[in-house]
Short mmCIF file of C-alpha atoms in Angstrom, two decimals:
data_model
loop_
_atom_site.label_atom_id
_atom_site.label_comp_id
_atom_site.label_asym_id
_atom_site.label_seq_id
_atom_site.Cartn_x
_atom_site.Cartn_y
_atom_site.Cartn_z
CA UNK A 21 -19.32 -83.36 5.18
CA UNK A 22 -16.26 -82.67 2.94
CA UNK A 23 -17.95 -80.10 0.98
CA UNK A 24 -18.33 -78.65 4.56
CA UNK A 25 -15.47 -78.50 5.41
CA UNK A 26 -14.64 -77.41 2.15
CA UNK A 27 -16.28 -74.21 2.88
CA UNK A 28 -15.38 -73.69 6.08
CA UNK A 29 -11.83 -73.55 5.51
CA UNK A 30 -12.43 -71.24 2.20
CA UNK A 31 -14.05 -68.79 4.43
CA UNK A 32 -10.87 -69.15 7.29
CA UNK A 33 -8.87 -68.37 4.24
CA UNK A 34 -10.65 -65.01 2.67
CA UNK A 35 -11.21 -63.50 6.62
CA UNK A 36 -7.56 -64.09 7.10
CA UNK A 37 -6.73 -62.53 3.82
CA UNK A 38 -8.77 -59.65 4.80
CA UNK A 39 -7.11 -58.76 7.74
CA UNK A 40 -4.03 -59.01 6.59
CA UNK A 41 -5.02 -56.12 4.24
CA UNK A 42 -6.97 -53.99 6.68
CA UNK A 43 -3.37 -54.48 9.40
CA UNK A 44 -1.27 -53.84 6.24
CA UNK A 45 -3.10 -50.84 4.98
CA UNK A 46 -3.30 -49.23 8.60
CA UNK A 47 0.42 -49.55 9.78
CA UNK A 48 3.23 -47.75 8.30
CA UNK A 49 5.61 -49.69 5.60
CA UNK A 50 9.09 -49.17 5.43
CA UNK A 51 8.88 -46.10 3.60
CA UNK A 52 7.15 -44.79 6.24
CA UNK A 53 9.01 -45.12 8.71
CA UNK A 54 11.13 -47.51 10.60
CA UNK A 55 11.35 -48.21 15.13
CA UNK A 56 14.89 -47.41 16.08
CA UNK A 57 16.30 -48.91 19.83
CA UNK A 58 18.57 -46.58 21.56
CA UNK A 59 21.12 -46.68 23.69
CA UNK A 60 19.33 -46.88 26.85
CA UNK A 61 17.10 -49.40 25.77
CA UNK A 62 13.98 -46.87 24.80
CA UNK A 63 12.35 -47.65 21.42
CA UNK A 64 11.02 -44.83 18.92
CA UNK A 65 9.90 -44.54 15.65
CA UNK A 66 10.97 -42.33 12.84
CA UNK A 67 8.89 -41.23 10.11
CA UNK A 68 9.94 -40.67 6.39
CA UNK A 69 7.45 -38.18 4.39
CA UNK A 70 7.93 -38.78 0.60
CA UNK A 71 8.29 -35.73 -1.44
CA UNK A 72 5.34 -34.56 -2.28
CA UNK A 73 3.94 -34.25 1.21
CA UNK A 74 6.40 -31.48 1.76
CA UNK A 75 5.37 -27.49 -0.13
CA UNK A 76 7.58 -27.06 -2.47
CA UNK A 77 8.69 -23.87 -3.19
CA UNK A 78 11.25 -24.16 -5.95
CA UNK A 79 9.19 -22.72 -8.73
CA UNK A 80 7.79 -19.84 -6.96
CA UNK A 81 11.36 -18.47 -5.48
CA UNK A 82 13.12 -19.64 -8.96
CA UNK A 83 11.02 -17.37 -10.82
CA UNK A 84 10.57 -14.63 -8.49
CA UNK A 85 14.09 -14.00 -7.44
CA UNK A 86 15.47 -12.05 -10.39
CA UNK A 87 12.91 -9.71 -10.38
CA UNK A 88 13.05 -8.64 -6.85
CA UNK A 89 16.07 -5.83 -6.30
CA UNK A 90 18.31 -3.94 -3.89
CA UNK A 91 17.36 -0.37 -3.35
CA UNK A 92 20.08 1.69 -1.87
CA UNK A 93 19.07 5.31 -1.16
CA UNK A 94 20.89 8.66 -0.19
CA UNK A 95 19.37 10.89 2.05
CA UNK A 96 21.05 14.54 3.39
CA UNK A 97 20.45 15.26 6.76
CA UNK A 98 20.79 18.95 8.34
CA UNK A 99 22.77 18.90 11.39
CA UNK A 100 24.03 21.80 13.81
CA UNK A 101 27.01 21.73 15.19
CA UNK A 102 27.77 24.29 18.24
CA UNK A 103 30.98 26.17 17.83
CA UNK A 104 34.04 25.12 19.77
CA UNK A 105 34.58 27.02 23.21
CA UNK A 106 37.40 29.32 21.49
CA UNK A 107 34.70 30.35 18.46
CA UNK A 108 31.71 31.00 21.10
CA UNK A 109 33.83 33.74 22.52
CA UNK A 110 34.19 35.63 19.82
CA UNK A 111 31.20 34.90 17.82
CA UNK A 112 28.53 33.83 20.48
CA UNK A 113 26.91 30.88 21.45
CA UNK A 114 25.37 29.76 17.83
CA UNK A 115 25.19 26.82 15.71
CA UNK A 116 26.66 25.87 12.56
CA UNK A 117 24.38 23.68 10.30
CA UNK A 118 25.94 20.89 8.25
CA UNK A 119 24.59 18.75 5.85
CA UNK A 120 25.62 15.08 6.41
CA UNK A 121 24.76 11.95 3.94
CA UNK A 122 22.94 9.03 5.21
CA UNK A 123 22.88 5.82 3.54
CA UNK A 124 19.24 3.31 3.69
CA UNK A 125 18.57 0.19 1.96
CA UNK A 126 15.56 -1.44 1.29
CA UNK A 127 14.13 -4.17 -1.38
CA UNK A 128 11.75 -3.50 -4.88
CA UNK A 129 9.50 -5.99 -6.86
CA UNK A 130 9.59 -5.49 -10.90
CA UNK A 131 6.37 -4.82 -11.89
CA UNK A 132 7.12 -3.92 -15.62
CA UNK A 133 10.00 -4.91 -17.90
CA UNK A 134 10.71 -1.54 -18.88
CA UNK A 135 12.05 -0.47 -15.25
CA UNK A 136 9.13 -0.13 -13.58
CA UNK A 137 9.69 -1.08 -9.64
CA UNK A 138 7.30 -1.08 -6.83
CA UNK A 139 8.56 -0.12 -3.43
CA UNK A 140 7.56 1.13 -0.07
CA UNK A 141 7.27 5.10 0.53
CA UNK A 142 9.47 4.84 3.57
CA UNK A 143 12.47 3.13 1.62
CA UNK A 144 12.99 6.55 -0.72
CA UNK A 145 11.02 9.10 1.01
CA UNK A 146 13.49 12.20 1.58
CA UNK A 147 16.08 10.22 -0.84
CA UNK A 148 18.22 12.19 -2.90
CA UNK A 149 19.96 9.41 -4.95
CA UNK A 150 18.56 6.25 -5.74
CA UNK A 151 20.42 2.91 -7.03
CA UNK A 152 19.13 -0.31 -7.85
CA UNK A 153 20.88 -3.46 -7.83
CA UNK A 154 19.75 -6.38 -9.94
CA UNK A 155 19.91 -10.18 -9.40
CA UNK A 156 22.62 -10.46 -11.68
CA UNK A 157 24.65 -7.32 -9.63
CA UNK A 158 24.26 -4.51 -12.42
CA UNK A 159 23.59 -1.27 -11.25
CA UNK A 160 21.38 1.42 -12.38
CA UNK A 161 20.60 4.96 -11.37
CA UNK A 162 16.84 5.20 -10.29
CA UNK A 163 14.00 8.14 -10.41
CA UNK A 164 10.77 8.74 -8.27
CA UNK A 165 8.22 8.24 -10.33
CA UNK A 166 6.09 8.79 -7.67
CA UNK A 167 5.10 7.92 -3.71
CA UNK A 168 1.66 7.66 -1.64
CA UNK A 169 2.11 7.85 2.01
CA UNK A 170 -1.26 7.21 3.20
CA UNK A 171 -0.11 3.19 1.85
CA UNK A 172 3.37 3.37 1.97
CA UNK A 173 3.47 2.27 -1.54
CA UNK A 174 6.09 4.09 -4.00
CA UNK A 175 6.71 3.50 -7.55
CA UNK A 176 10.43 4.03 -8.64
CA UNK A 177 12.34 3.57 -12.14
CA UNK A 178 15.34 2.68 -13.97
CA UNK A 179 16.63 3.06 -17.68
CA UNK A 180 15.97 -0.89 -18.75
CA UNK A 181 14.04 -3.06 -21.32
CA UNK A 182 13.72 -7.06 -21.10
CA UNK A 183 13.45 -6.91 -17.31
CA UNK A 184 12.21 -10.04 -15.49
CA UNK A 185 8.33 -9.38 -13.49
CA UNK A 186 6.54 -10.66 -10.74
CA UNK A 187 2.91 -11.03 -12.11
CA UNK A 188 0.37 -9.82 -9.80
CA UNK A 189 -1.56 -12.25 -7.45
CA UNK A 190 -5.16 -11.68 -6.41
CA UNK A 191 -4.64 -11.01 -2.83
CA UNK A 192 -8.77 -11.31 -1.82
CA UNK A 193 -7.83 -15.11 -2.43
CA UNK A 194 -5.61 -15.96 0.17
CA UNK A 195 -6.42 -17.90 3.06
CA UNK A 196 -5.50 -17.95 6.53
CA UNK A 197 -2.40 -20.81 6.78
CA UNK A 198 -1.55 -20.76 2.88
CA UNK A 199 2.03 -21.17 2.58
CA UNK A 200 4.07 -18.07 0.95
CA UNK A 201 7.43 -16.76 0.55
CA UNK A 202 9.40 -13.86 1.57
CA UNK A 203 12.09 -12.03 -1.06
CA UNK A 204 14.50 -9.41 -0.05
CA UNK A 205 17.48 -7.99 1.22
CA UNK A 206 17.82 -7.94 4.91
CA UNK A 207 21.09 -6.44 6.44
CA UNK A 208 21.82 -6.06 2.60
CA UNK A 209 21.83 -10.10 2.60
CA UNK A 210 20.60 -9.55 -1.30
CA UNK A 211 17.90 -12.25 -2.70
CA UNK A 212 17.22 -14.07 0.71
CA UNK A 213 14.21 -16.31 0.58
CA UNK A 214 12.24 -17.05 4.34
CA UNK A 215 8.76 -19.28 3.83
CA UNK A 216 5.91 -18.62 6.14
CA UNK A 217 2.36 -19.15 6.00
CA UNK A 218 -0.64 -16.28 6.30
CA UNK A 219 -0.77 -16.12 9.93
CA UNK A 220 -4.20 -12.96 9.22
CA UNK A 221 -5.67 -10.94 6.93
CA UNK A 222 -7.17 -6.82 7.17
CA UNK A 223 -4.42 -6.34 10.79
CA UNK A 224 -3.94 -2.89 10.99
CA UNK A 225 -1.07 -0.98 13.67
CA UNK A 226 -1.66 2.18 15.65
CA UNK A 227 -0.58 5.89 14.62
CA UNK A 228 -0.30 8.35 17.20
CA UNK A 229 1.35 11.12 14.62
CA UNK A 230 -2.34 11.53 13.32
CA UNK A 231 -1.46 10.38 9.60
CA UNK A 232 -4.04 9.54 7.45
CA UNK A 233 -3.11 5.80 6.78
CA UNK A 234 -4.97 2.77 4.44
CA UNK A 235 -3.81 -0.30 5.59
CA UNK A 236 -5.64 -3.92 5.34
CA UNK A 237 -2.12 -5.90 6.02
CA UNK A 238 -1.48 -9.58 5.58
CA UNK A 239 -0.10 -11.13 8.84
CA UNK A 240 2.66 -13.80 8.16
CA UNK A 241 5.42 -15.79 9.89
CA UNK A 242 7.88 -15.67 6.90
CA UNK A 243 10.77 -14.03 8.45
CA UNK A 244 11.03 -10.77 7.58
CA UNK A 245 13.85 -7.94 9.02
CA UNK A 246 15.09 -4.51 8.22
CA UNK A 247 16.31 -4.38 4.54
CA UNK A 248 12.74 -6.65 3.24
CA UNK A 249 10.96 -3.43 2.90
CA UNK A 250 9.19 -3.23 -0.72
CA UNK A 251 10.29 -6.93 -1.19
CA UNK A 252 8.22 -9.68 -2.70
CA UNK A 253 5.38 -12.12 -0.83
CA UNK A 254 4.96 -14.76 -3.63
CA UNK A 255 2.34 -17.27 -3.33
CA UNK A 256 3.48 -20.99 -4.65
CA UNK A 257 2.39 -19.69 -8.39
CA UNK A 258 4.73 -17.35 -8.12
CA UNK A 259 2.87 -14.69 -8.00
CA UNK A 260 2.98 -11.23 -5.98
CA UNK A 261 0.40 -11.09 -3.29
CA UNK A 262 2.17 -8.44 -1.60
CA UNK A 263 4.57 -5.99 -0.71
CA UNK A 264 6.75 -6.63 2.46
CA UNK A 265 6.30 -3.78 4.91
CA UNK A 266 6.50 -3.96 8.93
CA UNK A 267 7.62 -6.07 11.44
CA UNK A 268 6.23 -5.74 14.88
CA UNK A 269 8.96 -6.18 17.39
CA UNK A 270 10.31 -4.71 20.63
CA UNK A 271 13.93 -5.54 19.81
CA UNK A 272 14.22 -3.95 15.89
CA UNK A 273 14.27 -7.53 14.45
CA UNK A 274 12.21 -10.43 13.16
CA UNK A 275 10.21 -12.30 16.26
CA UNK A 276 7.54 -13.72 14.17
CA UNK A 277 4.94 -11.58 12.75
CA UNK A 278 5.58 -10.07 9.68
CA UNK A 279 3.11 -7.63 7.44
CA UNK A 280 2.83 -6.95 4.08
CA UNK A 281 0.39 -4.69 2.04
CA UNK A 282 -2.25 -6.91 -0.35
CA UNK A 283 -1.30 -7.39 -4.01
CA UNK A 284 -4.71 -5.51 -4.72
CA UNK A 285 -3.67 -2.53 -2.89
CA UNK A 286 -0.72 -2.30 -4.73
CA UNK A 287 -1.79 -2.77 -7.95
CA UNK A 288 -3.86 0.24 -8.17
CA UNK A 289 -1.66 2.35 -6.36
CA UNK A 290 0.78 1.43 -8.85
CA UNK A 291 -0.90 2.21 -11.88
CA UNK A 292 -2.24 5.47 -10.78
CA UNK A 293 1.51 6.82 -10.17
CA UNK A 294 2.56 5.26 -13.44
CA UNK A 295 -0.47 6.59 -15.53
CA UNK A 296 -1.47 9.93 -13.79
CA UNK A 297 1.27 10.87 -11.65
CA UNK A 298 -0.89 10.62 -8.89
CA UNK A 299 -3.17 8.61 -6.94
CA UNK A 300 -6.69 8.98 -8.04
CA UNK A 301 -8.51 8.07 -4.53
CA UNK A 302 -11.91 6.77 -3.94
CA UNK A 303 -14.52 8.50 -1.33
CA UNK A 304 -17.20 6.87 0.35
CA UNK A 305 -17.24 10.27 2.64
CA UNK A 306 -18.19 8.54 6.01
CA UNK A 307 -16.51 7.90 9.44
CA UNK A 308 -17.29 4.12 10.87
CA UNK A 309 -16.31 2.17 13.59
CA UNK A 310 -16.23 -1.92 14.45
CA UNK A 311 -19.37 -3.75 15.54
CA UNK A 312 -18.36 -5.10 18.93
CA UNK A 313 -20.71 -7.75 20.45
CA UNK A 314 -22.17 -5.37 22.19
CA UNK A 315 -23.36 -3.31 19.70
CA UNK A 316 -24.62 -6.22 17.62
CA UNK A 317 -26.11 -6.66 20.52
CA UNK A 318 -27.96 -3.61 20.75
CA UNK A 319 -28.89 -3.08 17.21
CA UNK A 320 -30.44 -6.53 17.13
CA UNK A 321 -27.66 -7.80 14.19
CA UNK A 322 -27.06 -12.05 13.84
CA UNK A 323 -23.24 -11.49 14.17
CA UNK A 324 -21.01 -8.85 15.12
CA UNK A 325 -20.01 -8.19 11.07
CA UNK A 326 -19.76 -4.70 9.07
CA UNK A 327 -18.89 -1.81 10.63
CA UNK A 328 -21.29 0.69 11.57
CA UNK A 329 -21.85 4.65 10.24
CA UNK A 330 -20.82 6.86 12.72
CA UNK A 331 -21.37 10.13 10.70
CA UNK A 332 -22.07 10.76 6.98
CA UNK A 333 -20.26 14.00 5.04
CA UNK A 334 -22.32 16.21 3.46
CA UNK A 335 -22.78 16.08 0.37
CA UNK A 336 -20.46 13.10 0.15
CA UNK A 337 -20.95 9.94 -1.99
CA UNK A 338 -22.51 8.30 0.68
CA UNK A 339 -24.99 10.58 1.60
CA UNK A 340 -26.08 11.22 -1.99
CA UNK A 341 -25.98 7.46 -1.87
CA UNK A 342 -28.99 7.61 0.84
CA UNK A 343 -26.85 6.07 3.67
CA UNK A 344 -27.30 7.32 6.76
CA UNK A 345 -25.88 7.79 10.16
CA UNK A 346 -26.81 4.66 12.38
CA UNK A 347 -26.86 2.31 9.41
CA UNK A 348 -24.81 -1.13 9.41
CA UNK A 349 -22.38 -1.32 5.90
CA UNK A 350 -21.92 -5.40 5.10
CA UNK A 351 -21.46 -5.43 1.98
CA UNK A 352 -19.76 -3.69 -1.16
CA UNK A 353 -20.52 -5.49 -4.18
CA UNK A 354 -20.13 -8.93 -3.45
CA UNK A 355 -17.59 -8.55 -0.98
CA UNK A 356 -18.34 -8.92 2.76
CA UNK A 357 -17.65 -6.07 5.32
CA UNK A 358 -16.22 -7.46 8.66
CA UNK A 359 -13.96 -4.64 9.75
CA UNK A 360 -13.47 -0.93 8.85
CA UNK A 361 -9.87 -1.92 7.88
CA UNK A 362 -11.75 -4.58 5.10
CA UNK A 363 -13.95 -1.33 3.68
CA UNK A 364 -10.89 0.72 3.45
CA UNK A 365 -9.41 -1.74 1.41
CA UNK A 366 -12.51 -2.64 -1.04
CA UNK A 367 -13.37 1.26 -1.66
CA UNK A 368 -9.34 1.93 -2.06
CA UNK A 369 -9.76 -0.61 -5.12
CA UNK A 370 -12.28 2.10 -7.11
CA UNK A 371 -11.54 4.99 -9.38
CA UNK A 372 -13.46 8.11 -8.55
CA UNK A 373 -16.97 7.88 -10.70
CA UNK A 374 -16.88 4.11 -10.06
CA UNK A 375 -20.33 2.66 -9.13
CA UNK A 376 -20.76 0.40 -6.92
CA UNK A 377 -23.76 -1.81 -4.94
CA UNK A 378 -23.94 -0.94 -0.73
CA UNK A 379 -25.72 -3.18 1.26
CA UNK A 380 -26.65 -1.73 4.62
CA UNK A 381 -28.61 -2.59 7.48
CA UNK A 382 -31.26 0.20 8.54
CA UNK A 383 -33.93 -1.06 11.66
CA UNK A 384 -33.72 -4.43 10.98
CA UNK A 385 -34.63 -4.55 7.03
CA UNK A 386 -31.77 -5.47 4.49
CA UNK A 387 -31.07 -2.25 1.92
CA UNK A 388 -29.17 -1.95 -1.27
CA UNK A 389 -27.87 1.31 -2.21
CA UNK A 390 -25.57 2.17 -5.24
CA UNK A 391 -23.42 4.57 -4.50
CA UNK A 392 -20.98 6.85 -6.95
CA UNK A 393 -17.50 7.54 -5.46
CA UNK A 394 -16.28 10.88 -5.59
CA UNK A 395 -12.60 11.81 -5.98
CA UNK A 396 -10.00 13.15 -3.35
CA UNK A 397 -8.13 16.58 -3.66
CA UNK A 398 -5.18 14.67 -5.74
CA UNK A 399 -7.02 14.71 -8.62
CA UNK A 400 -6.76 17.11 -10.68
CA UNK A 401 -10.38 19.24 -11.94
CA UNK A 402 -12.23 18.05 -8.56
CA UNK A 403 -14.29 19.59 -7.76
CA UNK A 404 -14.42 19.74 -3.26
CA UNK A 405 -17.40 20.33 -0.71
CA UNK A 406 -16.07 23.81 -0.53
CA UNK A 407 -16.28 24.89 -3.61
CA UNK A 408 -12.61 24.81 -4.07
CA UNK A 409 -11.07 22.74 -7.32
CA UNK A 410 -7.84 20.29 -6.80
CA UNK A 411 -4.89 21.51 -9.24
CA UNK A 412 -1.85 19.15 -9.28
CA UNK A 413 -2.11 18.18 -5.30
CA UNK A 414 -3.45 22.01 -4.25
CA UNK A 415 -6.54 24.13 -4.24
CA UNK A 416 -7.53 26.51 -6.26
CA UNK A 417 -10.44 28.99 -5.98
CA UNK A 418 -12.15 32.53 -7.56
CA UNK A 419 -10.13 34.87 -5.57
CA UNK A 420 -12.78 36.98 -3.01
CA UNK A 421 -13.50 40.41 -3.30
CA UNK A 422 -11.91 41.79 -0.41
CA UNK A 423 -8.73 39.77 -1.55
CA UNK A 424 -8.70 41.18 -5.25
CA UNK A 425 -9.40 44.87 -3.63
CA UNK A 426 -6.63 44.94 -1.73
CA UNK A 427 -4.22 43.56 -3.90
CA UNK A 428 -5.75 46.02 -6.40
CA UNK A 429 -6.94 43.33 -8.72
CA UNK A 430 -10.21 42.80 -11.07
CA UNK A 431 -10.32 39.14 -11.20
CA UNK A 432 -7.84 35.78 -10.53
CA UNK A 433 -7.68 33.08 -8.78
CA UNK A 434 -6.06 31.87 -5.71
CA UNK A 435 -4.46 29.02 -4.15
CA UNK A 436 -5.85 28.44 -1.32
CA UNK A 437 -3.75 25.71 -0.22
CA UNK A 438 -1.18 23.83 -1.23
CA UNK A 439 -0.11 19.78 -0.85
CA UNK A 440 2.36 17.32 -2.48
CA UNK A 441 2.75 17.69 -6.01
CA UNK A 442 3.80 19.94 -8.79
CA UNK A 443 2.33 23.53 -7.89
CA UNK A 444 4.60 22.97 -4.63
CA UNK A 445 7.33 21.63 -6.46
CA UNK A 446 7.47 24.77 -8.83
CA UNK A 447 7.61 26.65 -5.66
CA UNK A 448 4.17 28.24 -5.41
CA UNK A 449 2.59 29.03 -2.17
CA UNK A 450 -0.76 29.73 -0.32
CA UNK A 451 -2.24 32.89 -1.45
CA UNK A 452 -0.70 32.96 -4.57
CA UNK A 453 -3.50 35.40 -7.14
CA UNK A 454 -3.46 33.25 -10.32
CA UNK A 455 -3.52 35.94 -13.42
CA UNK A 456 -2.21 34.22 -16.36
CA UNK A 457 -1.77 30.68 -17.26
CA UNK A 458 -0.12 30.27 -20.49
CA UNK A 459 -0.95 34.10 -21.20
CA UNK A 460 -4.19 34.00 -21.05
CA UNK A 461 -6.10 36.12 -18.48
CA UNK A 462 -7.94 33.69 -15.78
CA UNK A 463 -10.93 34.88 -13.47
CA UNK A 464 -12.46 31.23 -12.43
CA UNK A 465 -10.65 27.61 -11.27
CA UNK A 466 -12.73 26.35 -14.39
CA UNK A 467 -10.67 28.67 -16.85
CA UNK A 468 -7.02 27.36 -15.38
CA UNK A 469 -8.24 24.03 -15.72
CA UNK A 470 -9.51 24.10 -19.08
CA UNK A 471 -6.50 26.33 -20.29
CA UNK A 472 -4.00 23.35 -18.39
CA UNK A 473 -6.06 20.34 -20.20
CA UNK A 474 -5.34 21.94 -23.74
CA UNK A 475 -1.60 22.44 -23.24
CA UNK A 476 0.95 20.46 -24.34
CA UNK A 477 4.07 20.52 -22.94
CA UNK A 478 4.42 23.22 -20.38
CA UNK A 479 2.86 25.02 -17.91
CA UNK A 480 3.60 28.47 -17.24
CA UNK A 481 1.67 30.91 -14.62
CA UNK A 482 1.73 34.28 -13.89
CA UNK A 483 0.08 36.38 -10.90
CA UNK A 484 1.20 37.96 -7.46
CA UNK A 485 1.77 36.70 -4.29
CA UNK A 486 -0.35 37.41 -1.38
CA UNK A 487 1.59 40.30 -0.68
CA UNK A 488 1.41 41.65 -4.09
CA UNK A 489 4.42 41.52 -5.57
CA UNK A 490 4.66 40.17 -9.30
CA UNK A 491 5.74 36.41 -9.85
CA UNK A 492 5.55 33.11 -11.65
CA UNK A 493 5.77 29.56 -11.76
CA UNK A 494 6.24 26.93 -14.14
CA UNK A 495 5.96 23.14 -14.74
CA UNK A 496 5.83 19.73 -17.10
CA UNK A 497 2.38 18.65 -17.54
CA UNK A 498 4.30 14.73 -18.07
#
């Protein structure tokens, strides 16, 4: 009986113990938070996170900070002003044009400590003085080293060793709700730090100008406002994972969505202004549209993913590829196609002659294609579709023979048009008969080429314009 009883109570004892734990474990302790009675009688309870259950992003801003700077620009506007009433009578009713100065800020990442600064396009395009300000307020004089619209990425330069960096993120990692940080100067507030998380990835915003734009933007919440352009979106390593762009907002300022191009993006761009001058652009050569639910429907897919060939260019990477008009693109390599905005981004990450694997859908059946990119008109040597060879951001071609006739010409070469870069810089224009380069005759684009590759230093042309009258042009090949 008392060994019973014994055991009874023993067991009363552990259960009890038990539950203590289980109640204990379950409710909050004192660190946790506390009930508070107010004034009215109402009870509530307050609740105390510890430290750690908060991001912390001390490291990431400390060690970003100095190496994201002020960019002040100076831009000259032409204005007319009309004459005064006392003037028109005398000398008509005619403007005067006036050049004014316009100051613009903006923000830059260091990407290199010898002055090398990643901006956007819009914060120094048309600028005719640059100045950067450093964390620690010196001042420097800044050059273009060089800009590329079509991502609204720029890459500008100051006179400095020793300078603090932002290492480069891998922006494919990010996910949707990671926390990340915002550095800039907004309304020339320098080195202000906003937190947000990423609120979507491969967003892209309308154009209705027409321009040719690459954009696979990272949505955030960080605040961001006029002045954060080119600034810094640091993950919590401290790294860059993007370059602060656009706000969308009706009223000018920050209302909660903020964009930013991806580290990857920038990267590339970067080191094709800083290496070559220019940006050496991949081709797949097709147009493409989204897969809407419809069309998945239609075409028999499992989900509404890739995007979907509307045409393929002729004699384009793709179509020497084998892929064809109707086909479903999902995958480049090993990374997934969703949107058109997503391939845009993957094939901007190749050099032209890069291979890579396409997988497309064709009637059902799963094919893998490897495709060679080809190169855009910015590189120089390219040769185009129509027979026409990129030189330094123009085209150059065997001058016809009705052209050379009636200029009264054997042989040259003309430019048939001309873009950004240094044959429009030195002031050349379309039509231009290409005789000499270097002083040596020319009768093919192959022979100014190979004549430009072996110089040293300069370059110096000679020929006549397209009305025939003598000229020349010169410039660096650095």
């Amino acid at each position: 009986m008392n060994k019973s009883f014994i055991t009874v109570c023993a067991s009363a004892i552990v259960a009890g113990l038990t539950a203590f734990g289980v109640v204990k474990a379950c409710v909050p302790g004192e660190n946790a938070g506390s009930a508070v009675i107010s004034s009215d009688g109402a009870a509530y309870r307050t609740v105390n996170l510890s430290q750690t259950d908060y991001p912390d992003f001390t490291y990431a801003a400390e060690s970003a900070v100095d190496a994201v700077v002020y960019v002040k620009v100076t831009i000259k506007q032409q204005q007319n002003y009309t004459l005064d009433p006392f003037f028109r009578f005398f000398f008509g009713d005619q403007a005067t044009p006036q050049s004014r100065e316009q100051q613009g800020s903006g923000s830059g990442v260091i990407i290199r400590p010898d002055g090398y600064i990643v901006t956007n396009n819009h914060v120094v395009d048309g600028a005719t003085k640059v100045e950067v300000t450093l964390n620690n307020n010196k001042t420097y004089p800044a050059t273009i080293v060089g800009t590329d619209p079509a991502t609204d990425v720029a890459i500008i330069k100051i006179d400095a060793d020793g300078l603090p960096v932002v290492p480069f993120g891998d922006s494919d990692e990010l996910r949707l709700g990671q926390w990340v940080i915002a550095i800039g100067s907004p309304y020339d507030l320098r080195s202000t730090i906003t937190a947000g998380i990423v609120s979507a990835k491969g967003r892209q915003m309308p154009h209705y100008n027409g321009e040719f734009k690459i954009e696979s933007f990272i949505q955030t919440d960080a605040a961001v406002n006029p002045g954060n352009s080119g600034g810094a979106l640091v993950n919590q390593k401290g790294e860059l994972v993007g370059v602060n762009t656009a706000i969308i907002s009706q009223t000018g300022s920050y209302t909660g969505y903020s964009f930013a191009i991806p580290s990857n993006i920038v990267r590339k761009i970067a080191d094709d202004l800083i290496d070559f001058g220019s940006v050496k652009r991949a081709l797949l050569g097709v147009t493409m549209s989204a897969i809407t639910d419809e069309k998945a429907k239609e075409l028999k897919l499992f989900s509404p993913n890739g995007v979907y060939i509307e045409e393929v260019l002729e004699g384009g990477a793709a179509d020497k590829a084998g892929i064809r008009k109707g086909d479903v693109l999902v995958k480049v390599d090993s990374t997934a196609i969703t949107t058109p905005s997503s391939l845009q981004e993957k094939v901007n990450s190749y050099n032209p002659g890069d291979k890579a694997s396409v997988t497309v859908i064709r009637g059902g059946d799963e094919k893998v294609l490897e495709v060679t990119f080809q190169g855009t008109s910015t590189e120089t040597g390219t040769k185009d579709i129509d027979g026409s060879t990129a030189f330094y951001g123009s085209k150059i071609k065997e001058a016809s023979k009705e052209t050379l006739a009636a200029l009264g010409l054997k042989s040259g070469v003309e430019i048939v048009s001309v873009g950004p870069g240094k044959v429009q810089e030195a002031g050349a224009k379309e039509g231009f008969i290409i005789l000499y380069v270097n002083d040596q005759p020319v009768s093919k684009a192959e022979d100014v080429i190979n004549i430009v590759k072996k110089a040293k230093r300069a370059v110096y042309i000679e020929g006549v314009t397209s009305y025939g009258k003598a000229a020349y042009f010169a410039f660096g090949k650095d």
